[in-house]
Amino acid sequence: MEKETNTFAHCEKPEVVEVETDLLFIGGGMAACGAAYESSRWGTPKGLKITMIDKAAAERSGSVAMGLSAINTYMGENQVADYVRYVRADLMGIIREDLVFDLGRHVDDSVMLFEEWGLPIWKKGDDGFSLDGHQSRAAGKATLRDGGTPVRSGKWQIMINGESYKPIVAEAAKMALEINREATGVEQNLYERVFITRMLLDANKPNTIAGAVGFSVRENKAYIFKAKAILCVPGGAVNVYRPRSIGEGMGRTWFSVWNAGSGYAMGAQVGAEMTLMENRFVPARFKDGYGPVGAWFLFFKAKATNSLGEDYCANEENIAAAKKKYGKYVDVMGTTIRNHLMMEDMKQGKGPMIMRTHEAMAAMAQGFNEKLGEKEGKKKMKHLEAEAWEDFLDMTIGQVGMWAACNIEPDKVPSEIIPSEPYLLGSHAGCAGFWTSGPGDIDGAPAEWSWGYNRMSTVNGLFMAGDTCGASGHKFSSGSHAEGRIAGKAMVAYILDNADFQPSFKENVDDLVAEIYLPREIYEKYKDYSTSGDVNPNFIKPDMYQKRLMKIMDEYVAGVGTMFTTSKTLIEEGLKKLDLLREDASRLAASDLHELLRCWENYHRLMTAEAHARHILFREETRYPGYYYRADHDYIDDENWKCFTNSRRDPETGEWEHKKVPYVQLFD
């Protein structure tokens, strides 16, 4: 087929809105909200213009959109160095310890702010029992900043009433943006329902970010943003792999379904160096509903077993076999190894795997009765049962629907759990992302780990946080907010230090707009060729394109269909198919603005998928058993591969380069 160009002969040309700003945040999740709050404190007095773009609406945007029942990163009485050790152990020995330590020393202040802004946090009652957030307020319990004792569900986790977690955090960010808008006199600095398709490098200053382009998903408008510094935080990547749920359940995932890998793709497009993109997260979740298991494990003390009632993490034969391949990392029994041992039992015919929710609730009820008496015990238990349900209504409503559909009452019968499909992220139990500058003041950190501005990528003026900041997982919601604050403050310093820089583009604005709307032009041009809107020899619709991508990644790059197993030859074949899929991206067609959004999301997924596949191919070992297996190198090889695996895509040629970067341990 001949190459298509967009002359707007068939689709309506959009209104073009050009915006000049100083700081630009792409995304509306926790990291972006943290950056908006912190940068306004430092940038507004200096007259800097601050702008945030969200493809959704900040109140319910990002991974915290539906809410959470716990904050998973809070130091409190714990030592920050121990937090570094915990993250390092769970991520198989390779992390940027300077970044993790830097986060740990700042994260509590964000959590304290959340409470001050109105987030209800559980506290210990005078009788030693838990008070939920509303009860603790009524009882006059001290705030965290004033020394209040939170209810821990684990060493690093605290319980919250979090159904309005994101609106509370977003409100503070929007107030900070409004203060900046009034001070700088700009007409608008929060753009919601605007999707960014790519970022742009400066025409005159090499390797320097200059702006971004996108479009409204509600109006026929294209946006051109010029910026002196950009924070790229659109979240991780979902639906790169075929999900376990199909048919009527298609689209049900654990991680936020709207996370399309846009941050990874756009950063790679401008040549930012990536790190550990082979890493992915495969969470064990309630089957089909994807409900979280953390609170059941940590707070309700539920046990997970195979169908025979055996603890799959205590099978001595499987543990011994794992140690032969994965060595000392098995002793830590982190997330990857627990996944691995679960899957070993499944292979041996001991499935399905079971979360024994009913036994946990019964044991807790008995404990309350013994300590409080039957009347008060039942009262306490009734309240906790309500909290158990709220745990899912807060953040995974679909799980409640699944239980109801299957006639399951979790306090009476157990539920199946299973490893989900893979997700790419840098803020949860994963560490894929970009290589960024560290704080520069951590003892023992190599000098080359800090090149001037905290959380700046290898592209000047381009900053990362949350899911896009690599080699530093286990930030979760509070850590992403804190990291956004760190980056936001550093962006202000960068701009003030480069006060003479005026961004400019080498691309023509009309060409950029035509590129964005090409799928609309293709659809309108060829839509009458076929009687079906979805089947047409001249184009491919985004739904079909996404399914092709997910099938390739599932079968060749270690998805659920191969029990997370791949090899050199499989990945090489998969990369050939991804190349063909990239060619077909030029024939993507959109019948409306929503499908235009889906077209560009899938292009971002494709680029993220390629980076992930190339990294697994480069690292010739199975560093993350339970997340993926290299069948041709099914072992951990610390002698050759205890290092960071970094890559860079040349923005001019599209060619990828890979290299090893030495790992340095800062904390014994």
XYZ file of C-alpha atoms in Angstrom:
668
model
C 0.000 0.000 0.000
C 1.145 3.534 -0.696
C 1.956 5.717 2.289
C -0.979 7.781 3.484
C -0.659 11.488 4.191
C -3.176 13.681 5.919
C -4.290 16.724 3.941
C -7.587 17.027 5.848
C -9.415 16.370 2.608
C -11.758 13.920 4.334
C -11.823 14.770 8.036
C -12.382 18.145 9.636
C -9.233 20.063 10.497
C -9.060 20.835 14.243
C -8.586 24.153 15.917
C -4.939 24.479 16.937
C -4.210 25.784 20.435
C -0.603 26.769 21.175
C 0.485 27.072 24.809
C 3.801 28.342 26.183
C 4.726 27.381 29.733
C 7.754 26.786 31.922
C 6.953 23.510 33.725
C 4.770 20.934 31.994
C 3.392 17.789 33.686
C 2.088 15.034 31.405
C -0.301 12.945 33.503
C -2.748 13.498 36.317
C -1.927 10.687 38.760
C -0.209 10.789 42.127
C 3.209 11.821 40.773
C 1.781 14.688 38.725
C -0.296 15.886 41.683
C 2.773 15.821 43.914
C 4.761 17.784 41.350
C 1.991 20.390 40.970
C 1.795 20.902 44.725
C 5.539 21.169 45.317
C 6.563 23.105 42.205
C 3.976 25.781 42.915
C 5.557 26.391 46.325
C 8.943 27.105 44.731
C 8.082 28.211 41.211
C 5.177 30.597 41.758
C 7.238 33.149 43.745
C 9.722 33.115 40.844
C 7.008 33.812 38.289
C 7.269 30.420 36.587
C 4.233 29.159 34.683
C 3.129 25.639 35.648
C 0.850 23.492 33.472
C -0.653 20.023 33.965
C -2.208 17.888 31.222
C -4.408 14.888 31.984
C -6.093 12.686 29.404
C -8.843 12.092 32.001
C -9.800 14.214 35.028
C -7.474 14.616 37.991
C -10.063 13.627 40.621
C -10.222 10.075 39.284
C -7.068 9.730 37.242
C -4.158 7.326 37.661
C -3.789 4.058 39.526
C -5.490 5.393 42.663
C -8.575 6.337 40.635
C -11.146 4.110 42.385
C -9.464 4.418 45.761
C -7.282 2.305 48.045
C -7.674 0.707 51.437
C -4.027 1.062 52.447
C -0.986 3.242 51.904
C 1.807 0.795 51.169
C 4.822 3.019 51.820
C 5.092 4.765 55.172
C 8.317 4.730 57.192
C 7.058 5.807 60.618
C 9.174 4.055 63.218
C 11.112 2.112 60.575
C 14.586 2.966 59.324
C 14.963 4.236 55.761
C 17.982 1.971 55.256
C 15.780 -1.021 56.084
C 13.328 0.163 53.444
C 16.163 0.097 50.903
C 17.018 -3.465 51.939
C 13.383 -4.528 51.634
C 13.037 -3.091 48.114
C 16.369 -4.567 47.028
C 15.443 -8.024 48.306
C 12.040 -8.069 46.638
C 13.472 -6.882 43.303
C 16.086 -9.625 43.162
C 19.097 -7.641 44.295
C 19.283 -4.868 41.691
C 17.958 -1.365 42.425
C 19.210 2.208 42.436
C 19.677 2.436 46.179
C 20.263 6.194 46.062
C 16.833 6.764 44.515
C 15.088 4.409 46.939
C 16.768 5.963 49.988
C 15.937 9.452 48.725
C 12.297 8.479 48.402
C 12.201 6.832 51.822
C 13.436 9.922 53.611
C 10.724 12.098 52.050
C 7.641 9.896 51.719
C 6.218 10.325 55.227
C 5.705 14.037 54.702
C 3.374 13.300 51.785
C 1.364 10.857 53.898
C 1.061 13.445 56.662
C -0.150 15.976 54.113
C -2.808 13.525 52.904
C -4.187 13.307 56.442
C -4.117 17.084 56.839
C -6.033 17.416 53.566
C -8.755 15.101 54.877
C -7.736 11.467 54.280
C -9.010 9.282 57.187
C -6.163 7.135 58.548
C -6.686 4.222 60.926
C -5.202 4.571 64.413
C -4.633 2.321 67.393
C -7.333 2.645 70.067
C -6.668 2.843 73.789
C -7.652 -0.819 74.111
C -5.062 -1.852 71.514
C -7.688 -2.589 68.844
C -7.973 -0.809 65.510
C -10.057 2.295 64.934
C -10.856 3.076 61.332
C -10.166 6.578 60.048
C -13.562 7.980 60.952
C -13.568 6.349 64.403
C -10.090 7.665 65.180
C -11.166 11.183 64.301
C -14.243 10.909 66.498
C -12.062 9.608 69.322
C -9.731 12.594 68.984
C -6.679 10.515 68.137
C -3.521 12.440 67.293
C -2.572 12.920 63.665
C 0.512 11.247 62.241
C 2.406 14.535 62.355
C 1.501 14.894 66.029
C 2.661 11.377 66.876
C -0.509 9.316 66.289
C -0.003 5.561 65.934
C -1.312 4.209 62.622
C -2.700 0.704 62.193
C -0.147 -1.367 60.338
C -1.195 -4.125 57.971
C 2.472 -4.911 57.358
C 5.881 -3.478 58.149
C 5.526 -0.659 55.614
C 1.735 -0.448 55.137
C -0.902 1.562 57.024
C -4.687 1.230 56.748
C -6.865 4.086 55.456
C -10.462 4.800 54.472
C -9.426 5.506 50.930
C -12.477 5.640 48.687
C -11.820 9.397 48.191
C -8.023 9.168 48.324
C -7.433 10.529 44.805
C -9.981 13.372 44.921
C -8.379 14.573 48.165
C -4.880 14.587 46.660
C -6.097 16.055 43.356
C -7.869 18.904 45.125
C -4.614 20.053 46.711
C -2.842 19.874 43.343
C -5.578 21.852 41.602
C -5.514 24.495 44.321
C -1.745 24.843 43.841
C -2.228 25.174 40.081
C -4.914 27.819 40.610
C -2.592 29.816 42.866
C 0.025 29.670 40.110
C -2.506 30.623 37.414
C -3.629 33.701 39.301
C -0.066 34.738 40.087
C 1.189 34.366 36.513
C -1.946 35.673 34.804
C -2.356 32.785 32.357
C -5.843 31.939 31.173
C -5.575 28.191 31.798
C -2.970 25.846 33.253
C -4.925 22.615 33.834
C -5.894 20.794 30.645
C -8.120 17.792 31.246
C -9.369 15.373 28.576
C -6.253 16.167 26.524
C -4.069 13.277 25.349
C -0.384 13.791 24.522
C 0.855 11.739 21.559
C 4.549 12.577 21.706
C 7.183 14.929 23.076
C 9.513 17.105 20.992
C 13.213 17.885 21.195
C 14.591 21.380 20.824
C 15.605 22.575 17.363
C 18.768 24.340 18.530
C 19.974 22.708 21.734
C 20.887 19.015 21.295
C 19.315 16.371 23.545
C 17.020 18.894 25.214
C 13.263 18.656 25.638
C 11.198 21.495 24.227
C 7.528 20.529 24.301
C 4.729 18.103 23.522
C 1.773 17.729 21.179
C -1.653 16.172 21.618
C -5.371 16.557 21.134
C -8.632 16.919 23.015
C -10.695 13.756 23.392
C -13.865 15.852 23.739
C -13.454 18.669 21.197
C -11.921 18.989 17.744
C -8.803 20.712 19.043
C -5.095 20.005 18.712
C -2.652 21.269 21.339
C 0.964 22.358 20.916
C 2.809 22.906 24.205
C 6.205 24.581 24.469
C 7.942 23.997 27.808
C 11.342 24.527 29.396
C 11.047 21.341 31.478
C 8.674 18.373 31.318
C 7.700 15.752 33.878
C 6.538 12.642 31.986
C 4.258 10.677 34.343
C 1.357 9.032 32.447
C 1.643 5.776 34.438
C 2.717 2.232 33.541
C 1.533 -0.172 30.833
C -1.550 -2.420 30.765
C -2.976 -4.576 27.959
C 0.424 -5.009 26.370
C -0.243 -8.686 27.157
C -3.373 -10.698 26.565
C -5.333 -10.719 29.828
C -6.631 -13.890 31.443
C -10.171 -12.527 31.259
C -11.690 -12.968 27.801
C -15.136 -12.694 26.217
C -17.518 -10.808 28.469
C -14.679 -10.205 30.919
C -12.355 -8.735 28.277
C -10.666 -5.620 29.537
C -10.781 -6.627 33.222
C -7.256 -6.219 34.555
C -5.569 -5.660 37.884
C -3.667 -2.495 36.982
C -5.372 0.615 35.589
C -6.687 -0.298 32.153
C -6.060 3.242 30.867
C -2.294 2.995 31.497
C -1.022 2.553 27.943
C 2.755 2.778 28.360
C 2.661 6.331 27.010
C 5.453 7.501 29.302
C 7.784 4.696 28.245
C 7.023 5.205 24.548
C 7.317 8.982 24.512
C 10.523 8.960 26.549
C 12.069 6.344 24.267
C 11.057 8.364 21.189
C 13.173 11.336 22.289
C 16.155 9.152 23.214
C 15.942 8.975 27.012
C 17.939 6.071 28.447
C 15.830 3.235 29.863
C 16.741 0.756 32.582
C 15.512 -2.687 33.673
C 12.719 -2.697 31.096
C 12.856 -6.497 31.212
C 11.275 -6.306 34.636
C 7.506 -6.694 34.882
C 4.995 -7.372 37.638
C 2.827 -10.481 37.707
C 0.608 -10.090 40.779
C -1.166 -13.018 42.381
C -4.790 -11.919 42.602
C -8.255 -13.352 43.115
C -9.058 -15.205 39.920
C -11.121 -13.362 37.279
C -12.026 -10.463 39.586
C -8.390 -9.378 40.089
C -9.176 -8.358 43.657
C -6.113 -7.516 45.773
C -4.837 -10.086 48.249
C -2.505 -7.880 50.286
C -4.961 -6.894 53.011
C -6.130 -10.513 53.325
C -2.541 -11.668 53.760
C -1.265 -8.888 55.980
C -4.216 -7.582 57.971
C -6.672 -10.483 58.099
C -3.836 -13.080 58.257
C -5.428 -15.336 55.647
C -3.455 -18.333 54.383
C -2.938 -19.208 50.729
C -2.590 -22.897 49.917
C -2.867 -25.353 47.076
C -6.063 -27.356 46.662
C -4.739 -29.997 49.078
C -4.485 -27.434 51.852
C -0.666 -27.306 51.686
C 1.368 -24.114 51.955
C 2.956 -23.938 48.521
C 5.735 -21.727 49.917
C 6.772 -24.538 52.294
C 7.272 -27.354 49.764
C 10.834 -28.412 50.578
C 11.340 -30.249 47.294
C 10.296 -27.255 45.203
C 12.335 -24.878 47.360
C 15.441 -27.045 46.956
C 14.970 -27.161 43.178
C 14.526 -23.387 43.072
C 17.715 -22.821 45.089
C 19.732 -24.782 42.549
C 18.679 -22.327 39.847
C 18.073 -19.075 41.691
C 20.400 -19.384 44.684
C 20.235 -17.149 47.733
C 17.283 -15.161 46.403
C 14.974 -18.053 47.275
C 15.746 -17.586 50.975
C 14.226 -14.091 50.956
C 10.911 -15.508 49.651
C 10.023 -12.273 47.868
C 7.159 -11.707 45.458
C 8.816 -13.375 42.475
C 9.764 -16.539 44.373
C 6.315 -16.876 45.941
C 4.872 -16.655 42.435
C 7.341 -19.266 41.232
C 6.470 -21.732 43.983
C 2.753 -21.233 43.352
C 3.230 -22.027 39.668
C 5.315 -25.112 40.481
C 2.407 -26.520 42.471
C 0.053 -25.657 39.622
C 2.285 -27.556 37.169
C 2.242 -30.543 39.515
C -1.558 -30.701 39.427
C -2.168 -29.256 42.880
C -4.349 -26.401 41.682
C -6.481 -24.471 41.957
C -4.677 -22.261 44.442
C -6.871 -21.090 47.312
C -7.059 -18.056 49.576
C -8.648 -19.350 52.772
C -10.621 -16.206 53.577
C -13.247 -18.053 55.602
C -10.698 -19.502 58.036
C -9.070 -16.102 58.542
C -12.382 -14.474 59.402
C -13.331 -17.307 61.744
C -9.994 -17.090 63.581
C -10.334 -13.331 63.951
C -13.896 -13.660 65.295
C -12.741 -16.216 67.844
C -9.958 -13.904 68.983
C -12.348 -11.002 69.456
C -14.769 -13.155 71.439
C -11.994 -14.365 73.731
C -10.691 -10.859 74.389
C -13.909 -8.818 74.412
C -16.659 -11.271 75.199
C -19.234 -12.574 72.757
C -21.390 -9.431 72.528
C -18.575 -6.941 72.004
C -16.659 -9.473 69.915
C -19.539 -9.829 67.453
C -19.890 -6.067 67.281
C -16.203 -5.658 66.523
C -16.292 -8.445 63.973
C -19.269 -6.976 62.159
C -17.390 -3.735 61.722
C -14.307 -5.528 60.392
C -16.390 -7.574 57.956
C -17.687 -4.303 56.566
C -14.080 -3.135 56.196
C -13.200 -6.361 54.370
C -15.895 -5.641 51.805
C -14.885 -1.981 51.618
C -11.358 -3.153 50.829
C -12.687 -4.212 47.426
C -15.339 -1.546 46.939
C -12.520 0.981 47.448
C -10.376 -0.251 44.592
C -11.610 -3.399 42.807
C -15.368 -3.251 42.555
C -15.359 -6.009 39.932
C -14.227 -8.505 42.574
C -17.420 -7.991 44.559
C -19.390 -8.593 41.377
C -17.472 -11.805 40.729
C -18.149 -13.104 44.243
C -21.837 -12.318 43.893
C -22.014 -13.968 40.458
C -20.346 -17.115 41.784
C -22.377 -17.305 45.015
C -19.249 -16.796 47.095
C -19.330 -15.265 50.561
C -15.639 -14.890 51.468
C -16.343 -15.215 55.179
C -17.885 -18.648 54.542
C -15.995 -20.191 51.615
C -12.508 -19.779 50.115
C -11.674 -18.159 46.762
C -9.255 -19.019 43.978
C -6.102 -16.974 43.402
C -3.841 -17.052 40.359
C -0.948 -15.065 38.837
C -2.323 -12.431 36.472
C -0.967 -11.384 33.086
C 2.176 -9.165 33.137
C 2.170 -5.416 33.690
C 5.013 -2.956 33.160
C 5.449 -0.391 35.921
C 7.997 1.261 38.159
C 6.019 2.174 41.258
C 4.609 -1.125 42.563
C 6.507 -4.440 42.885
C 8.301 -3.666 39.627
C 11.105 -1.372 38.515
C 10.878 -0.804 34.747
C 11.487 2.753 33.620
C 14.075 5.394 32.808
C 17.596 5.968 34.078
C 17.446 9.166 36.112
C 19.798 11.396 38.028
C 19.927 10.815 41.776
C 20.070 13.323 44.628
C 23.865 13.440 44.729
C 24.249 13.413 48.511
C 23.996 9.677 49.313
C 27.259 8.251 50.655
C 28.900 5.794 48.280
C 26.707 6.551 45.261
C 28.802 6.765 42.065
C 29.298 10.290 40.793
C 27.864 9.319 37.410
C 24.520 8.523 39.068
C 23.899 12.247 39.576
C 24.242 14.664 36.689
C 22.737 17.756 38.219
C 18.982 17.578 38.794
C 17.149 14.970 40.841
C 14.974 12.603 38.733
C 16.043 14.152 35.430
C 16.444 11.631 32.628
C 19.395 11.568 30.224
C 17.509 14.121 28.084
C 18.032 17.642 29.393
C 14.895 19.029 31.035
C 12.957 15.761 30.874
C 12.093 14.417 34.342
C 10.551 11.114 35.469
C 8.690 9.936 38.587
C 6.378 7.167 39.737
C 6.013 4.457 37.101
C 8.438 6.074 34.650
C 11.376 6.383 37.067
C 13.209 3.063 36.792
C 15.250 0.796 39.081
C 13.374 1.999 42.182
C 10.099 0.149 42.732
C 7.886 -0.212 45.799
C 6.927 3.470 45.876
C 3.212 2.809 45.550
C 0.810 5.745 45.858
C 2.496 7.767 48.582
C 5.964 7.251 47.121
C 4.818 8.317 43.666
C 3.419 11.535 45.142
C 6.649 12.158 47.063
C 8.756 11.442 43.976
C 6.631 13.868 41.985
C 7.378 16.493 44.622
C 11.109 15.734 44.399
C 11.021 16.083 40.611
C 8.832 19.195 40.678
C 11.247 21.041 42.941
C 14.232 19.955 40.817
C 12.466 21.180 37.665
C 12.186 24.649 39.173
C 15.933 24.648 39.905
C 16.700 23.456 36.351
C 14.655 26.251 34.775
C 16.134 28.943 37.015
C 19.648 27.693 36.195
C 18.854 27.798 32.464
C 16.944 31.065 32.434
C 18.040 32.000 28.897
C 16.677 28.835 27.283
C 13.745 29.433 24.935
C 12.333 26.187 23.473
C 11.755 25.868 19.750
C 10.703 23.022 17.439
C 12.264 21.848 14.207
C 8.922 20.300 13.240
C 6.237 22.292 11.487
C 3.029 22.752 13.503
C 0.805 21.813 10.549
C 2.764 18.594 10.036
C 2.408 17.698 13.720
C -1.347 18.222 13.644
C -1.677 16.217 10.435
C 0.267 13.353 12.037
C -2.030 13.254 15.056
C -5.223 13.158 12.998
C -4.054 10.754 10.284
C -6.197 7.873 11.682
C -9.285 10.097 11.368
C -8.393 10.963 7.788
C -7.832 7.301 6.862
C -11.167 6.245 8.323
C -13.178 8.967 6.626
C -11.409 8.336 3.326
C -12.065 4.580 3.214
C -15.075 3.980 5.470
C -17.503 3.401 2.574
C -15.293 0.799 0.901
C -16.815 -1.913 3.110
C -20.235 -2.451 4.623
C -18.572 -3.148 7.974
C -16.969 -0.340 9.922
C -14.436 -2.691 11.461
C -13.444 -4.886 8.504
C -11.770 -2.969 5.699
C -8.737 -3.825 3.533
C -7.546 -0.223 3.712
C -7.232 0.179 7.462
C -7.126 -1.507 10.870
C -9.227 -0.403 13.826
C -7.594 0.029 17.277
C -9.422 -2.909 18.898
C -8.128 -5.377 16.319
C -4.656 -3.832 16.468
C -4.508 -4.198 20.242
C -5.555 -7.849 20.103
C -2.797 -8.573 17.606
C -0.254 -6.928 19.902
C -1.466 -8.850 22.954
C -1.383 -12.164 21.065
C 2.216 -11.582 19.917
C 3.420 -10.636 23.390
C 1.530 -13.501 25.037
C 2.930 -16.196 22.772
C 6.473 -14.940 22.137
C 7.432 -12.743 25.101
C 6.354 -14.793 28.124
C 2.663 -14.240 28.725
C 0.148 -16.450 30.509
C -0.262 -18.630 27.410
C 3.308 -19.931 27.783
C 3.325 -19.917 31.607
C 5.512 -16.787 31.421
C 8.261 -18.646 29.521
C 10.261 -17.462 26.505
C 13.677 -17.845 24.845
C 16.051 -16.131 22.444
C 14.476 -17.702 19.385
C 10.936 -16.952 20.541
C 11.693 -13.288 21.245
C 13.481 -12.850 17.928
C 10.432 -14.203 16.119
C 8.200 -11.964 18.229
C 10.262 -8.893 17.293
C 9.744 -9.704 13.596
C 6.004 -9.734 14.162
C 6.196 -6.484 16.118
C 7.998 -4.925 13.130
C 5.104 -5.941 10.888
C 2.656 -4.550 13.414
C 4.574 -1.266 13.418
C 4.141 -1.039 9.657
C 0.403 -1.477 10.118
C 0.329 1.382 12.631
C 0.375 3.718 9.642
C -3.022 2.268 8.657
C -4.727 2.713 12.022
C -8.162 4.263 11.594
C -10.412 6.152 14.021
C -14.111 6.778 13.519
C -14.229 9.366 16.318
C -12.064 11.096 18.919
C -12.353 8.185 21.326
C -10.945 5.791 18.740
C -8.237 8.338 17.909
C -7.227 8.114 21.553
C -7.190 4.309 21.302
C -5.055 4.423 18.142
C -2.348 6.466 19.829
C -2.529 4.470 23.058
C -1.898 1.294 21.086
C 1.039 2.850 19.278
C 2.502 3.671 22.694
C 1.849 0.094 23.816
C 3.698 -1.188 20.755
C 6.816 0.846 21.553
C 6.677 -0.227 25.193
C 6.305 -3.864 24.142
C 9.363 -3.620 21.890
C 11.492 -2.137 24.672
C 10.374 -4.905 27.037
C 11.092 -7.682 24.528
C 14.522 -6.307 23.634
C 15.510 -6.078 27.293
C 14.499 -9.681 28.057
C 16.506 -10.736 25.009
C 19.540 -8.751 26.168
C 19.603 -10.111 29.751
C 20.675 -13.736 29.307
C 19.385 -15.129 32.589
C 16.117 -15.551 34.489
C 16.544 -12.675 36.926
C 12.840 -12.605 37.853
C 11.493 -16.186 38.140
C 7.766 -16.044 38.793
C 7.574 -12.943 36.599
C 9.184 -14.515 33.516
C 11.509 -17.361 32.560
C 14.195 -17.535 29.895
C 13.912 -21.257 29.134
C 17.353 -21.156 27.486
C 18.889 -19.455 30.554
C 16.729 -20.621 33.453
C 18.995 -19.521 36.286
C 20.247 -16.383 38.001
C 23.791 -15.505 36.937
C 25.132 -12.929 39.397
C 28.667 -13.232 38.026
C 27.693 -11.858 34.625
C 24.314 -10.199 35.119
C 24.123 -8.555 38.541
C 23.982 -5.202 36.789
C 21.595 -2.662 35.366
C 20.560 -3.297 31.788
C 20.188 0.035 30.027
C 19.033 0.886 26.532
C 18.590 3.881 24.286
C 16.593 4.283 21.118
C 18.127 6.731 18.672
C 15.428 9.348 17.976
C 16.718 9.885 14.424
C 17.204 6.290 13.239
C 15.001 4.275 15.583
C 17.903 1.893 16.276
C 18.310 0.446 19.778
C 21.557 0.189 21.755
C 21.968 -1.876 24.948
C 24.633 -1.809 27.622
C 25.412 -3.088 31.090
C 25.807 -0.562 33.916
C 27.533 -1.792 37.094
C 25.361 -2.333 40.137
C 26.649 -0.620 43.302
C 25.375 -1.604 46.746
C 25.214 1.310 49.172
C 23.657 -0.385 52.219
C 24.980 -3.606 53.741
